[in-house]
XYZ file of C-alpha atoms in Angstrom:
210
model
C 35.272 -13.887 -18.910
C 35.591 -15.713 -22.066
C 33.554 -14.851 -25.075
C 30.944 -17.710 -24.984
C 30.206 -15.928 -21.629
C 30.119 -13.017 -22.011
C 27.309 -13.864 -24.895
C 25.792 -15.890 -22.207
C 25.648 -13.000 -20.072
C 24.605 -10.595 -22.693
C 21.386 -12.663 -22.942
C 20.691 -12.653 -19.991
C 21.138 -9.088 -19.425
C 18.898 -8.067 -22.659
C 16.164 -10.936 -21.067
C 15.840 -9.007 -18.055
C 16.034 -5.745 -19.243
C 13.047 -7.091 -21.752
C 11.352 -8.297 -18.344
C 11.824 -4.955 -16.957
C 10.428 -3.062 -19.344
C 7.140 -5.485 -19.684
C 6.663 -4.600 -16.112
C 6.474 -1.241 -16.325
C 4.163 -1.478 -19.101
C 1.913 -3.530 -17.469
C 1.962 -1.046 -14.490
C 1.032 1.506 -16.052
C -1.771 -0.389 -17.698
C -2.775 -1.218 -14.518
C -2.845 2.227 -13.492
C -4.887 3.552 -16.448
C -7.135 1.004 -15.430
C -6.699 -1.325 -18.549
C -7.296 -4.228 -16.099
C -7.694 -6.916 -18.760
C -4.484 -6.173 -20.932
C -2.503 -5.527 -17.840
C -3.070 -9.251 -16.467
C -2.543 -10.676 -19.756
C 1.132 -8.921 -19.779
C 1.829 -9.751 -16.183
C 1.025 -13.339 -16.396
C 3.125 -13.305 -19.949
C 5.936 -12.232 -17.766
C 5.178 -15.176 -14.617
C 5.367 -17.571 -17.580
C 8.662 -16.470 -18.999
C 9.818 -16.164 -14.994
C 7.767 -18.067 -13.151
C 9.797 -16.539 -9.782
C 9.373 -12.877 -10.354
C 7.873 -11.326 -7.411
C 7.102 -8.001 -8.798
C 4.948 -9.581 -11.583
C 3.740 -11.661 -9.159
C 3.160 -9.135 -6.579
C 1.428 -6.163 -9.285
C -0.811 -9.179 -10.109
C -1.958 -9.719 -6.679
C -2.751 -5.859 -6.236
C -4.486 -6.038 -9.367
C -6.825 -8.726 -8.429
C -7.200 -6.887 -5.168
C -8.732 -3.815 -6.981
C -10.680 -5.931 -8.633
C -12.208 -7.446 -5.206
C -10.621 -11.051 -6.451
C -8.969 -11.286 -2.801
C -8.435 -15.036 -3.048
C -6.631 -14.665 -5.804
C -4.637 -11.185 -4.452
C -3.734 -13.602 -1.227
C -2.630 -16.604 -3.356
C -0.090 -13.902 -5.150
C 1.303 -12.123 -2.333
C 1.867 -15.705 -0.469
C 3.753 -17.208 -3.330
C 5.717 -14.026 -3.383
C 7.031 -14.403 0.306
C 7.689 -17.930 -0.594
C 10.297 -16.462 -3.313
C 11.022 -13.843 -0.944
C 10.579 -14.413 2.681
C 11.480 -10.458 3.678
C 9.363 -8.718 1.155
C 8.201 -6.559 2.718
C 6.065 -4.731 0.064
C 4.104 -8.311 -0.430
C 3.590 -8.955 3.692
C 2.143 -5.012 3.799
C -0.260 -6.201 0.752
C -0.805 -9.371 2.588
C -1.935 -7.428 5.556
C -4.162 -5.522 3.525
C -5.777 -8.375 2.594
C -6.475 -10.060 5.915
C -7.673 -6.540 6.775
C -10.288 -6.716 4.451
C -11.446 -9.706 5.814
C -11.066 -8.704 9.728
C -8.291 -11.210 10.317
C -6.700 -8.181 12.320
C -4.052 -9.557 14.207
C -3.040 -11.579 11.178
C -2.700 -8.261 9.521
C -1.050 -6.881 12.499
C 1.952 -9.715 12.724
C 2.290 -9.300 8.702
C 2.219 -5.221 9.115
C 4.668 -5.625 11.682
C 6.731 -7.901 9.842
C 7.035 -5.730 7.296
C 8.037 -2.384 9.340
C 10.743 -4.464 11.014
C 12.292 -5.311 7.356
C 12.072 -1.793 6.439
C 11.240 0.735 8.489
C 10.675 3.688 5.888
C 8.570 2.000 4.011
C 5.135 4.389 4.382
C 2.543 2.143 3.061
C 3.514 -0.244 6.036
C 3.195 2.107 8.606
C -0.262 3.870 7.540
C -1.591 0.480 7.306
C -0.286 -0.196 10.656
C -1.701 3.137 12.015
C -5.070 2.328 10.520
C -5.151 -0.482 11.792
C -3.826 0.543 15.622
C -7.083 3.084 14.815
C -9.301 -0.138 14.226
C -7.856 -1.763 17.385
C -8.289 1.626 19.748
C -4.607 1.436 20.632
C -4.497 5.485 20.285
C -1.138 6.069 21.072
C 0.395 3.558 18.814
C -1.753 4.794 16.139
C 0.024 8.123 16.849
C 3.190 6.900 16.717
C 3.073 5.726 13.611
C 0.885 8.043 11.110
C 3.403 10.807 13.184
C 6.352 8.528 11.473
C 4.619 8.775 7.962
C 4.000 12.574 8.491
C 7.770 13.654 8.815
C 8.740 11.232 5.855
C 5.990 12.456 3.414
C 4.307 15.449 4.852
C 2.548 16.057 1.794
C 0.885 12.690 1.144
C -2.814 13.031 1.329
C -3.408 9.230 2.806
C -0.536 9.775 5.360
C -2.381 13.400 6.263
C -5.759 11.952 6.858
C -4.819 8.921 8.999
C -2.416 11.415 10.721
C -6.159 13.393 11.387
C -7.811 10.517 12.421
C -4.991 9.178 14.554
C -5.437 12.844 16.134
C -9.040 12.353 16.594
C -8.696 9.126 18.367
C -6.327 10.794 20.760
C -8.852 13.145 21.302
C -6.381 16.181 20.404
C -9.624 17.316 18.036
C -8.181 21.208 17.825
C -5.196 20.297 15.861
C -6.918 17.342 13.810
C -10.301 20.103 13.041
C -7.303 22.847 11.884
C -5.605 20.163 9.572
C -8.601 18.924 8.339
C -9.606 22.415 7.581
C -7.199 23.261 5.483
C -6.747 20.057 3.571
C -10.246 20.195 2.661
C -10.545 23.427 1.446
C -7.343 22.837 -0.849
C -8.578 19.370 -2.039
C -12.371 19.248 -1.926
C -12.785 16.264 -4.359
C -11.220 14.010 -0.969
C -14.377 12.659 0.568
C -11.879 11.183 3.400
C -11.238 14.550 4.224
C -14.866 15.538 4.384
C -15.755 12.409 6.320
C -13.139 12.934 9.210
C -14.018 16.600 9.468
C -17.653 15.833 10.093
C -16.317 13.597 13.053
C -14.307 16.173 14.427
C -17.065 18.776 14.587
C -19.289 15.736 16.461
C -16.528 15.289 18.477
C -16.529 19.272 19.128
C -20.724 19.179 19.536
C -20.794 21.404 16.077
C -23.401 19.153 14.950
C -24.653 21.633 12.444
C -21.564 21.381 10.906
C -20.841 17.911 11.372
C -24.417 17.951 8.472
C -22.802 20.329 6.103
């Protein structure tokens, strides 16, 4: 490498280290719920690479918290465009059709994504939320058990595990995790909510109420 290229590459290396670091600014913007600012710095970085799927993608899941799901839907497809096996964007494209009850859409982008990668956990509580919409109890099962022994401490992965349990009618085991999940993290509502089906499941209706 000659010395005009190894400028050349030095550019580019600082330009996409700059990019970097703009994306993890506006992510955690995003997270701290500076909606505004964080779009303004995502879209800086779209302009400056028009073909950069995480900017793309974090823009989509911000206009998804912000109910814009047109918009999310428009992002996540123009980031399987630029990359066909992203599976991060087809799990958030699932999402989306979720919302909007297109469930076997969601299911063939859900499954898409799981056969791309196979640990990734997102995917597969969306997919056993979604077996739970579908009353397929079993594959529901199969998959929040999946999430369980890769991230047994997740709280979204422990309550569709419950529910999953609940749907296979095995309401012991989902009443004793519940239990103890919602004693340790009251502030969960999902927690709550699932344990008052168990206990209606049970006939406890008094403290299905409580």
């Amino acid at each position: 490498m000659n010395r005009h290229e190894r400028r050349k590459q030095k550019k580019i290396n600082n330009f996409t280290s700059n990019l970097h670091n703009e994306l993890l600014k506006a992510i955690q913007l995003h997270t701290s719920k500076e909606y505004k600012n964080a779009e303004n710095l995502y879209k800086q970085i779209i302009v400056k690479e028009p073909n950069n799927y995480d900017a793309l993608r974090h823009l989509g899941i911000l206009h998804q918290d912000l109910g814009n799901y047109e918009e999310a839907y428009n992002n996540y497809l123009k980031c399987i465009t630029i990359k066909p096996n992203g599976f991060e964007a087809l799990n958030n494209l699932g999402a989306v059709h979720v919302r909007n009850k297109n469930y076997q859409l969601a299911l063939k982008c859900f499954n898409r994504s799981y056969e791309v990668n196979q640990n990734y956990v997102p995917t597969i509580n969306n997919l056993a939320s979604l077996y739970h919409k579908l009353n397929r109890p079993r594959e529901a099962l199969n998959m929040s058990s999946k999430a369980i022994k890769m991230h047994p401490n997740n709280l979204i992965t422990l309550n569709q595990h419950a529910k999953a349990l609940i749907l296979n009618n095995d309401i012991a085991e989902a009443m004793k995790l519940l239990e103890k999940y919602h004693k340790a993290f009251p502030e969960h509502e999902d927690f709550a909510l699932n344990l008052s089906t168990a206990y209606k499941e049970m006939g406890d209706f008094e403290k299905s109420n409580k």
